[in-house]
Coordinates of C-alpha atoms in Angstrom, one line a residue:
X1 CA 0.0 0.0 0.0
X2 CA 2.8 2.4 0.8
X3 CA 4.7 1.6 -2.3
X4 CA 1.3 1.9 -4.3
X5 CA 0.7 4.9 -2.3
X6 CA 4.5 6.6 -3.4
X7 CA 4.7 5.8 -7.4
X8 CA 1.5 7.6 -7.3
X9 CA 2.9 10.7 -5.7
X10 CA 5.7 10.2 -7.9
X11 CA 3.7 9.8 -11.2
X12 CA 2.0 13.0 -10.3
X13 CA 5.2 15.2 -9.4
X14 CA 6.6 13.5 -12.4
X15 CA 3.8 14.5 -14.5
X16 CA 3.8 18.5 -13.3
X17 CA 7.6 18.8 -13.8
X18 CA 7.5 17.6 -17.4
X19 CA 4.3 19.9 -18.0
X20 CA 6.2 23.2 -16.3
X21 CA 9.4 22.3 -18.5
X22 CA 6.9 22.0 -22.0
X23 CA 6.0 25.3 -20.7
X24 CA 9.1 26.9 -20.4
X25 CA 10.0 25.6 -23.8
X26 CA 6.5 27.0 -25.2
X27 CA 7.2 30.3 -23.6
X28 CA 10.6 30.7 -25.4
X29 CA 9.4 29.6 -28.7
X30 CA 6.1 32.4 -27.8
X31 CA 9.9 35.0 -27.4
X32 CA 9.3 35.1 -24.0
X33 CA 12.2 35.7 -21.9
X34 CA 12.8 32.6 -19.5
X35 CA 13.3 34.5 -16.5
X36 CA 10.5 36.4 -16.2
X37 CA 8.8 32.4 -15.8
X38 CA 10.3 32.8 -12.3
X39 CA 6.7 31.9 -10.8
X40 CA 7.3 28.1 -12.3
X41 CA 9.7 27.9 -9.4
X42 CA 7.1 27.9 -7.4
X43 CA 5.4 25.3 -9.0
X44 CA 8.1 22.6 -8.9
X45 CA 8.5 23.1 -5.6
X46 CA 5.0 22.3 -5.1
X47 CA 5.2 19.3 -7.2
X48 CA 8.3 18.1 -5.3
X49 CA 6.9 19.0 -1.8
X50 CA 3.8 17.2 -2.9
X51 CA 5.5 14.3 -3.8
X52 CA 7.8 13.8 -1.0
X53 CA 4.9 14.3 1.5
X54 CA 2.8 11.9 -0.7
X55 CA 5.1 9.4 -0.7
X56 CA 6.4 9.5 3.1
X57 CA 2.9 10.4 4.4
X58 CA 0.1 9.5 2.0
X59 CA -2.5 10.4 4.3
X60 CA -1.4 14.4 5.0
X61 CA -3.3 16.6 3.3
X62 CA -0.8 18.7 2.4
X63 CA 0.8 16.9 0.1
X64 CA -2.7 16.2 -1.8
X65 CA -3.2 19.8 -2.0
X66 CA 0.4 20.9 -2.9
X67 CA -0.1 18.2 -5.7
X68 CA -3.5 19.6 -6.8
X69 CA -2.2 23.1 -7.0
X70 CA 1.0 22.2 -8.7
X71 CA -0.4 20.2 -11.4
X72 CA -3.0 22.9 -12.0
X73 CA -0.5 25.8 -12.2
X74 CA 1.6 24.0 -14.7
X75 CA -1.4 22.8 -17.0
X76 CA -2.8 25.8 -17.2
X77 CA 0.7 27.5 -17.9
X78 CA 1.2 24.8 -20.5
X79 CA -2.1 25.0 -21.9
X80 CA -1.7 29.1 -22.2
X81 CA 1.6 28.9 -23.9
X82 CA 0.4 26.3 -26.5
X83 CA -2.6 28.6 -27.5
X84 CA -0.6 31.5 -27.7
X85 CA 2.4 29.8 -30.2
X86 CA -1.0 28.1 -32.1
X87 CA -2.9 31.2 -32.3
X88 CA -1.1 33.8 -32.5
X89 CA 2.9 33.6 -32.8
X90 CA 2.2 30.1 -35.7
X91 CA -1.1 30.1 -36.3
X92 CA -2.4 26.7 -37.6
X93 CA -1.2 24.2 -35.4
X94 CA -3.6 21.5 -34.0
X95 CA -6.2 21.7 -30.7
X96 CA -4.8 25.0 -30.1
X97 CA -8.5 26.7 -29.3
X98 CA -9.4 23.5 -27.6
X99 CA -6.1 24.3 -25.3
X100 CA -7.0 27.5 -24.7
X101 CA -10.1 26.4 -23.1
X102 CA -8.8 24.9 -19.8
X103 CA -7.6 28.5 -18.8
X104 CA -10.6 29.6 -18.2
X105 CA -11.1 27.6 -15.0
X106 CA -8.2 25.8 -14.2
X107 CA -7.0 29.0 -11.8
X108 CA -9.5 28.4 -9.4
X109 CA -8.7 24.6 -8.0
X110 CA -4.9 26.3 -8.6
X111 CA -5.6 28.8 -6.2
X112 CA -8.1 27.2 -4.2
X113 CA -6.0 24.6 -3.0
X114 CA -2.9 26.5 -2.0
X115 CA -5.4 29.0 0.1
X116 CA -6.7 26.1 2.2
X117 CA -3.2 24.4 2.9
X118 CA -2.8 26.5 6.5
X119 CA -6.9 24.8 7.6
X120 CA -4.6 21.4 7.3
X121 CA -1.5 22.6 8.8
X122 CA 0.7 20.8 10.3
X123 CA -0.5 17.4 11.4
X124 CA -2.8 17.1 8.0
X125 CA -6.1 17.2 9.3
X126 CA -9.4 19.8 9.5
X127 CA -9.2 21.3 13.3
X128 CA -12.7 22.0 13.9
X129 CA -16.3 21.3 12.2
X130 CA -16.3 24.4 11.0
X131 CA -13.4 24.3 9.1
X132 CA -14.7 21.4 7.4
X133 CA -18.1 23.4 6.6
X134 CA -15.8 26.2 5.4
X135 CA -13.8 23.6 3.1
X136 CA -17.4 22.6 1.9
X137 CA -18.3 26.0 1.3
X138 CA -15.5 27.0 -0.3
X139 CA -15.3 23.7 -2.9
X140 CA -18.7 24.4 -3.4
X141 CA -18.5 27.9 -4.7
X142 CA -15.3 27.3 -6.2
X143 CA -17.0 24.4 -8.7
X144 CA -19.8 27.3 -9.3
X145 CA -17.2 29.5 -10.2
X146 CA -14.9 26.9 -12.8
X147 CA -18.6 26.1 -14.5
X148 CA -18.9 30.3 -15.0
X149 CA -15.4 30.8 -15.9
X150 CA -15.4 27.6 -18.6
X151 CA -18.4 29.1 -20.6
X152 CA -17.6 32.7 -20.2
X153 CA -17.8 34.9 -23.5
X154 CA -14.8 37.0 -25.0
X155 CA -10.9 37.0 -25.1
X156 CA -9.4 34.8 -22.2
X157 CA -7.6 36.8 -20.2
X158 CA -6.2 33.7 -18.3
X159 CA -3.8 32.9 -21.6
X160 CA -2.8 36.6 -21.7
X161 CA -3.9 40.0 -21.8
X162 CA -4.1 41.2 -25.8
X163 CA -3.7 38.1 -27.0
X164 CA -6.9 38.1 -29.0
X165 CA -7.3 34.5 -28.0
X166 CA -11.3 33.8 -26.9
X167 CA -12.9 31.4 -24.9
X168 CA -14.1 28.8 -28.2
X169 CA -17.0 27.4 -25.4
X170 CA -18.3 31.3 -24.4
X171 CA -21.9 31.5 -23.6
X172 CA -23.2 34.8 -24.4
X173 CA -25.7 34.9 -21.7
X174 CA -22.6 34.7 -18.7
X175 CA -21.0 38.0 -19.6
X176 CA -22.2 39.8 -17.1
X177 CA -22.9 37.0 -14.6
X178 CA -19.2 35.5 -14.7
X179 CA -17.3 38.6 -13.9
X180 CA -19.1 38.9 -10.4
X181 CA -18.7 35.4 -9.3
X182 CA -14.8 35.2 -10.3
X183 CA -14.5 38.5 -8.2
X184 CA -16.7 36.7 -5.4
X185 CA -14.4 34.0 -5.5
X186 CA -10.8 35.9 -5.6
X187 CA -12.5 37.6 -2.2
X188 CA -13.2 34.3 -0.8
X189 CA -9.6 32.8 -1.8
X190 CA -8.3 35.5 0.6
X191 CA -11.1 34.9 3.5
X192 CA -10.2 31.2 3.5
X193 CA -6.2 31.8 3.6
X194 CA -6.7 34.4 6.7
X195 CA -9.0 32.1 8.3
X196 CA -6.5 29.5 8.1
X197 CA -4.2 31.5 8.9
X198 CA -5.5 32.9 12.2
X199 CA -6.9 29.0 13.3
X200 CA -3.7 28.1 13.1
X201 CA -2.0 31.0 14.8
X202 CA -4.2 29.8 18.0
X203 CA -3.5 26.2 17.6
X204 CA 0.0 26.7 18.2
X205 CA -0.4 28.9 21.5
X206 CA -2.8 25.8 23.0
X207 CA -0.4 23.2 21.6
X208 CA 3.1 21.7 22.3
X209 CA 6.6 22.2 21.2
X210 CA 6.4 19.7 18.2
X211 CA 3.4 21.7 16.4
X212 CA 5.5 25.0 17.7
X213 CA 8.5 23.8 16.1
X214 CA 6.6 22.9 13.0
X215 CA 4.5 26.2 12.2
X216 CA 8.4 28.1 13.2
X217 CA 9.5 26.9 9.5
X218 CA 6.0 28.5 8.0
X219 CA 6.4 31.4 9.8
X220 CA 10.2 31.6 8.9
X221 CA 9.6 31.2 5.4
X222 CA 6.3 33.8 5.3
X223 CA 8.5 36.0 7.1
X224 CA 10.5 36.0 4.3
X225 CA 8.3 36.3 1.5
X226 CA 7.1 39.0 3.4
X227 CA 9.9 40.9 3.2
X228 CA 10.9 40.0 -0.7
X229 CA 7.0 41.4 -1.2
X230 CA 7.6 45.0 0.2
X231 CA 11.2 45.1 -1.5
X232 CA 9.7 44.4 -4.6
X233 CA 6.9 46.4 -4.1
X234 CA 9.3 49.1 -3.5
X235 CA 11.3 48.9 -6.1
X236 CA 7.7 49.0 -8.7
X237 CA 7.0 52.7 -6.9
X238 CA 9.9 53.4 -7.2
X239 CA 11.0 52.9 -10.9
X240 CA 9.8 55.0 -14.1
X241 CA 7.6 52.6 -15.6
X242 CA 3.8 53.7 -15.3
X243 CA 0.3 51.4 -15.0
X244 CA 2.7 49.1 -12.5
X245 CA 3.0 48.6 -9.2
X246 CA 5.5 46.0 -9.2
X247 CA 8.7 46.2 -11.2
X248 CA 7.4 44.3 -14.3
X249 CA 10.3 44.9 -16.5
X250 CA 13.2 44.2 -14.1
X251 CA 14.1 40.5 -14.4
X252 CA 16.2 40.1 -11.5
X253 CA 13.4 41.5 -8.9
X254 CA 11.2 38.6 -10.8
X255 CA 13.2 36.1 -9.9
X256 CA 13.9 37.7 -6.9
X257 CA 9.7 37.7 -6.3
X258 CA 9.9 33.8 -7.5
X259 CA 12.7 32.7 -5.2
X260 CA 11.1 33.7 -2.2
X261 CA 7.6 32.6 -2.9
X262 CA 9.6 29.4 -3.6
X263 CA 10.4 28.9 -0.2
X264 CA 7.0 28.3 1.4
X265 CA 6.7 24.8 -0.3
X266 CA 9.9 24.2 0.7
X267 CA 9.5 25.4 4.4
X268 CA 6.3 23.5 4.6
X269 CA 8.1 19.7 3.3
X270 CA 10.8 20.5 5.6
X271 CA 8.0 21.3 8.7
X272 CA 6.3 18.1 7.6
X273 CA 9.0 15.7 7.7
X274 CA 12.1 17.1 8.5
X275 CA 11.3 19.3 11.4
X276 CA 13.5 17.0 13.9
X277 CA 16.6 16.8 11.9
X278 CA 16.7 21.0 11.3
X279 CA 17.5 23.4 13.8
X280 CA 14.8 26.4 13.3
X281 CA 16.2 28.2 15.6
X282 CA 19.5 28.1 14.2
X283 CA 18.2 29.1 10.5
X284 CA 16.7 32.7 12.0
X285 CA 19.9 33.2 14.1
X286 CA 21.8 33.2 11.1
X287 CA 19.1 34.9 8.8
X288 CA 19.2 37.7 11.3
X289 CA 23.0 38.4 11.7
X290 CA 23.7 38.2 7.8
X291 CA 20.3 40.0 7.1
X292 CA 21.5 43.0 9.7
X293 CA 24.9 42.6 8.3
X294 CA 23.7 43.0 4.8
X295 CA 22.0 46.2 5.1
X296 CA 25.1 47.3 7.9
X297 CA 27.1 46.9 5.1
X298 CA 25.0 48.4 2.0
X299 CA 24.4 51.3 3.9
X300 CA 27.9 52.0 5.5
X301 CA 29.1 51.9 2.1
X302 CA 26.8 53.9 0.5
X303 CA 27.3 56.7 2.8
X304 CA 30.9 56.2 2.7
X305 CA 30.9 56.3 -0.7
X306 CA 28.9 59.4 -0.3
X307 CA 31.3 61.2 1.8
X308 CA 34.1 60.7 0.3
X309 CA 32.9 61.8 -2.7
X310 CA 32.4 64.9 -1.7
X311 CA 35.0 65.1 -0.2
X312 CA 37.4 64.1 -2.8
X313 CA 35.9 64.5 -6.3
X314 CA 38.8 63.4 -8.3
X315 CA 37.1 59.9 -9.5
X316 CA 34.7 56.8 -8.9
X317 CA 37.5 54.1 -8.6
X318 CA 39.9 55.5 -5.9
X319 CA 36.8 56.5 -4.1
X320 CA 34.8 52.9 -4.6
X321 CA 38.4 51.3 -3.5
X322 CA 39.1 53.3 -0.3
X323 CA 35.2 52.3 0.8
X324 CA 35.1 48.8 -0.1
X325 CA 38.4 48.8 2.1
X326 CA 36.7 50.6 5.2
X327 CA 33.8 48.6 4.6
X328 CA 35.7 45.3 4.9
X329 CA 37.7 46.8 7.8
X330 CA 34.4 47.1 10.0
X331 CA 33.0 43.8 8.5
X332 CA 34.3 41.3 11.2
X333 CA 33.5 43.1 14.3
X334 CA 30.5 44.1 12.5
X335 CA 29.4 41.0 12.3
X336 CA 30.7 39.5 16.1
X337 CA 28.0 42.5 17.3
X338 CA 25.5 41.6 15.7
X339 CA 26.0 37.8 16.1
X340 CA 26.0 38.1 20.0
X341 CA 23.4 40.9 20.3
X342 CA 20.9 38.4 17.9
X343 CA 22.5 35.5 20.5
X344 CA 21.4 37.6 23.4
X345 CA 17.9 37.9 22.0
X346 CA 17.1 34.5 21.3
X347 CA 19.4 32.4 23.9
X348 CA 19.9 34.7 26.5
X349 CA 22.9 34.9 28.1
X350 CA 24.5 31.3 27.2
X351 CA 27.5 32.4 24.9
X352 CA 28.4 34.9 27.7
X353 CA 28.3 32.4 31.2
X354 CA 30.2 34.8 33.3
X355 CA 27.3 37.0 32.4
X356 CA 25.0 34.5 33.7
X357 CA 26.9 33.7 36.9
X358 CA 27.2 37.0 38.2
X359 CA 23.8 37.3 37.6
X360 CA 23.0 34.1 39.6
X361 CA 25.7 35.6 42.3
X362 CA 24.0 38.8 42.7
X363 CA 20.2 37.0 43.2
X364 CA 22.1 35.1 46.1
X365 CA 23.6 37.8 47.5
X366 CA 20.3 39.9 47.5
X367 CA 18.4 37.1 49.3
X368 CA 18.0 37.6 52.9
X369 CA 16.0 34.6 53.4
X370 CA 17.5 31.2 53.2
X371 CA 13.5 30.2 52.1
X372 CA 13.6 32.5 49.0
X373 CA 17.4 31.4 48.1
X374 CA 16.2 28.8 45.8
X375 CA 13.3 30.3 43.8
X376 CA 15.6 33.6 43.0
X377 CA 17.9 30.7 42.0
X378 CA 15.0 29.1 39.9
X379 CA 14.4 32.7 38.5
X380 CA 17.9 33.5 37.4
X381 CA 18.0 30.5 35.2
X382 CA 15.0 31.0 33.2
X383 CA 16.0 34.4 33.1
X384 CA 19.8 34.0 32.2
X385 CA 19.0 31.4 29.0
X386 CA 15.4 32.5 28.5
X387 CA 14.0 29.5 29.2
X388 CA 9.7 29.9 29.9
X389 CA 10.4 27.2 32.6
X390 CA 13.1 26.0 35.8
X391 CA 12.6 25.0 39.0
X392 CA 14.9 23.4 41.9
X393 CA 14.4 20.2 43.1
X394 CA 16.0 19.4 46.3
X395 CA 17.0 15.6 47.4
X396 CA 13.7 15.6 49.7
X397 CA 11.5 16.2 46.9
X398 CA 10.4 20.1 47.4
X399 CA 10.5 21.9 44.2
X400 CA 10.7 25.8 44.1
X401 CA 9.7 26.8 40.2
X402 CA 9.4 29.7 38.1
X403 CA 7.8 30.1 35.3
X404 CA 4.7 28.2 33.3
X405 CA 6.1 24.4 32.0
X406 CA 6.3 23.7 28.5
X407 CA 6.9 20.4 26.8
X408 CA 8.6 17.7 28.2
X409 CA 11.0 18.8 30.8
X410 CA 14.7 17.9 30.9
X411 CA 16.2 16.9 34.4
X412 CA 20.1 17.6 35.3
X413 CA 21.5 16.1 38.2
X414 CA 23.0 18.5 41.3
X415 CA 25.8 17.1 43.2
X416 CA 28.0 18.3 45.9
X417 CA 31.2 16.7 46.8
X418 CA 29.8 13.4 45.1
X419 CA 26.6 13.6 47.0
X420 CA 23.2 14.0 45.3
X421 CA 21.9 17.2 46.5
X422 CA 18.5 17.3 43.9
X423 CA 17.9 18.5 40.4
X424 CA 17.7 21.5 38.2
X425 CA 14.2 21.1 36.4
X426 CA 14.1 23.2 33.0
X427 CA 11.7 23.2 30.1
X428 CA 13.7 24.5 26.7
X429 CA 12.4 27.1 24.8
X430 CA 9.5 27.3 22.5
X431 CA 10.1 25.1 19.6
X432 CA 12.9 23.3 20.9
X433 CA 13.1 19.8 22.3
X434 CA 16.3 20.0 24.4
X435 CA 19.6 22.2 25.1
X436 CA 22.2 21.9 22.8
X437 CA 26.0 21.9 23.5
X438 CA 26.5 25.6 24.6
X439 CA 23.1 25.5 26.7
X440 CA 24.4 22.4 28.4
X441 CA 28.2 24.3 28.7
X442 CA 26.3 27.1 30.7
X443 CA 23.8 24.8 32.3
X444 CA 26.5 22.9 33.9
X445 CA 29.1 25.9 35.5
X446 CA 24.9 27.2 36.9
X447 CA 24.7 23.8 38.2
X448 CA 28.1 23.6 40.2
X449 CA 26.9 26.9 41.9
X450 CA 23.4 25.9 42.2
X451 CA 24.6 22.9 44.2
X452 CA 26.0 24.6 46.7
X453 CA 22.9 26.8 46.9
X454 CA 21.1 23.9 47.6
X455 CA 23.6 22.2 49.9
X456 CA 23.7 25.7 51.9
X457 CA 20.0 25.5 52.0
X458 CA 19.4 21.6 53.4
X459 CA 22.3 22.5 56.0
X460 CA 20.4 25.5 57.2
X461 CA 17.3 23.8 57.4
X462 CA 19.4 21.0 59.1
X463 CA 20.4 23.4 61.6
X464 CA 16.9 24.8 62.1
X465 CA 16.1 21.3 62.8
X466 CA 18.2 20.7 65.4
X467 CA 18.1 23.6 66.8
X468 CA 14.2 22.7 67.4
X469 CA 15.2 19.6 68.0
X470 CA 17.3 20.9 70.9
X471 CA 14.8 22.7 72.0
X472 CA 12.3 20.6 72.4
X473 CA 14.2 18.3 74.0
X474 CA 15.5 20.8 76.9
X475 CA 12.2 21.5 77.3
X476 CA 10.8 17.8 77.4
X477 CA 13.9 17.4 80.3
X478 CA 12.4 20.1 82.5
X479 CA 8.5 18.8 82.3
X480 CA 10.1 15.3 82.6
X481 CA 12.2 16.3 85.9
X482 CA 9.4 18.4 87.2
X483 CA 7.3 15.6 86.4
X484 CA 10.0 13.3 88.7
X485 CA 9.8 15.9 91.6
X486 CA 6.0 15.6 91.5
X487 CA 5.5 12.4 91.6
X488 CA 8.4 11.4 93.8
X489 CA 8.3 13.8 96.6
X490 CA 4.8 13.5 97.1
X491 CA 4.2 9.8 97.8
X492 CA 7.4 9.9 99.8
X493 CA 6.5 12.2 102.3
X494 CA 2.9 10.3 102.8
X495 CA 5.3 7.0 103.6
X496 CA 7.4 8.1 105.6
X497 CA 7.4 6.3 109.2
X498 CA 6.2 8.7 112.3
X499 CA 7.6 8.2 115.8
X500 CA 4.8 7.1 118.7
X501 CA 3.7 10.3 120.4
X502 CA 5.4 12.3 118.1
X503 CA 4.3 16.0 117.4
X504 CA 3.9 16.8 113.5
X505 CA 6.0 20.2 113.0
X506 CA 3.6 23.0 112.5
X507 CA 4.0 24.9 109.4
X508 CA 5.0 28.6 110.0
X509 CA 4.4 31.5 107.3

């Protein structure tokens, strides 16, 4: 069944690749310029995403989608490029109106599916009953809207715009009915996304760190995406070309626009079946520092660039050298900045663990109370690696926490002079399912200290103890000897043998 279950995944990717390569070849016979067909990236990652997930997890419906949306996408490109070199750039060749048809409706199960992938993110299944019912809905309308966009009248704007290509299955009395529902239904694409979207925003605050971990590569790669799609929409206000928005003309920002949409199919494979073998958190620590660095060192060159050149207008060359040498001057502590300020936002204070011992000392030194000693203790930790969960376990069994727990809990052993003395309790942080080396370096000079803490602690309470002990047992001597003198001296004097005609002494006061 598996096997069965992976040629088919297989076929299908197979299938969509060879269909997006036709197309590419299409396109350049049609004189389009290969690059600007940077949104076929997107597609083959689909189709490869799909397949992978199809074939390792049949059952994920994900990977159904992905493959539905891929194979849809890279039809209806094929199908578009066919009509255009049959129609237009070599008229004559065969089924060319026929292939023109499936444009008409093919973008909405396209579409469609890649809108409700986040409803079956990450585990593969529908949430709640009324995301089902919103599934329904939506498959619903969107087979209402395929049946008005197959028989709509007039050129198909699906192939392209101009063209002069028509729909050859138009039916004059949809003109004015289609245009509404296609709108309707590019309205509802984006009410089904958001929904999705914000389901499973609050999915992951109730769940675990596995579904955490998982939604950390979606939100990695949207993250992204989001930031290629204000670049590029930058850079289309920004340039001279009217009627656009986006840079239409500019090749590189294309595939610039196609490489990062790219990397939501693959950030979703990777969350799917990969998410153990990855370090997220390790991808945006390093996405951070070279992202900073990058615009550190665009901008410090630009201006030095600047200033220099008015300072010393005698040529581009000298001036461009004596910046790109500053520039590369500043780079390396540039980037050991950034790298520990981005270290000290995500870890804490782990790379630095003098940092984190002197704020452990100080805690201990500010508590008065030997009672309070080891939740100041239990604080510092959390707050040192910034961890949402640690607590102190001493050899009795009494825990002093702070913090909420999270995930399964890792347990480190505190010893003193080869004596058990309990356990430092810690939950990692979101997304994570244990410490890594450095954690464990910094974990383990906390511990040594810790253990003392916690030694101090018992032998204080030991010496409470006795001290009560003591005590008590002074005072149990003096009821016990008072006691003794009661009940000794009384019967004592009662006994005691009296002379014949002898006078009892009289008491004087």
């Amino acid at each position: 069944m598996a096997a069965a279950a992976a040629r088919i995944a297989w076929s299908w990717c197979a299938l969509t690749l060879v269909l997006t390569v036709l197309a590419v070849v299409l396109a350049v016979l049609n004189g389009t310029n290969p690059l600007t067909l940077s949104h076929l990236l997107f597609v083959a990652a689909c189709a490869l995403a799909g397949g992978l997930i199809g074939s390792r997890r049949p059952e994920h419906g994900v990977g159904r989608l992905l493959t539905v949306s891929a194979f849809c996408f890279a039809l209806m490109e094929f199908c578009g490029q066919y009509a255009i070199l049959g129609l237009v750039t070599r008229p004559g060749l065969p089924l060319a109106e026929a292939l023109a048809w499936p444009q008409t409706w093919l973008w909405v199960p396209a579409n469609l599916s890649a809108c409700l992938i986040p409803l079956f993110f990450p585990d593969g299944r529908l949430s709640s009953a009324g995301a089902r019912r919103l599934v329904i809905g939506a498959t619903a309308a969107g087979a209402v809207t395929m049946v008005a966009g197959a028989f709509r009248p007039g050129e198909n704007s699906q192939v392209a715009e101009g063209s002069g290509v028509v729909n050859p299955l138009g039916v004059a009395g949809l003109a004015d009915v289609a245009p509404v529902v296609e709108t309707a239904m590019t309205a509802l694409f984006a009410v089904v996304f958001f929904v999705g979207a914000l389901g499973l925003g609050a999915r992951t605050l109730r769940s675990g760190g596995q579904e955490r971990r998982q939604v950390a590569w979606l939100v990695y790669a949207v993250g992204i995406e989001v930031v290629v799609v204000a670049a590029r929409l930058a850079a289309g206000l920004t340039d001279d070309v009217p009627g656009s928005i986006w840079p239409m003309t500019n090749t590189p920002w294309e595939l610039v626009g196609g490489v990062g949409v790219t990397l939501l199919p693959v950030a979703i494979c990777v969350a799917i079946l990969r998410h153990r073998l990855f370090d997220i958190d390790l991808v945006i620590n390093r996405t951070l520092v070279y992202a900073l660095l990058s615009g550190c060192v665009t901008g410090g060159y630009v201006l030095v660039v600047g200033y220099l050149g008015a300072l010393f207008p005698a040529g581009d060359l000298p001036i461009s050298i004596l910046a790109a040498g500053l520039v590369a001057l500043a780079f390396a502590p540039l980037r050991e900045r950034l790298q520990g300020w981005v270290n000290l936002l995500m870890y804490g204070e782990r790379d630095d663990p003098y940092a984190a011992l002197t704020r452990l000392g100080r805690r201990l030194e500010s508590t008065a109370e030997p009672g309070t000693v080891l939740p100041g203790v239990a604080r510092s930790v959390a707050e040192a690696l910034r961890l949402p969960y640690a607590a102190v376990e001493t050899a009795g069994g009494t825990r002093y926490a702070s913090g909420t727990p999270a995930g399964e809990l890792v347990r480190l052993p505190l010893t003193h002079n080869g004596e058990r003395a309990g356990d430092l309790i810690l939950s990692p942080r979101p997304g994570e399912s244990g410490f890594g080396p450095r954690d464990l370096r910094v974990l383990g000079d906390l511990a040594r200290q810790i253990s003392v803490a916690v030694h101090a602690v018992r032998l204080s309470a030991d010496l409470r103890r006795s001290r009560e002990r003591l005590v008590m047992a002074r005072e149990e001597e003096r009821r016990r000897l008072r006691r003794d003198l009661h009940d000794g001296l009384g019967p004592a004097s009662e006994t005691a043998p009296r002379r014949s005609g002898a006078r009892c002494p009289t008491r004087r006061t």
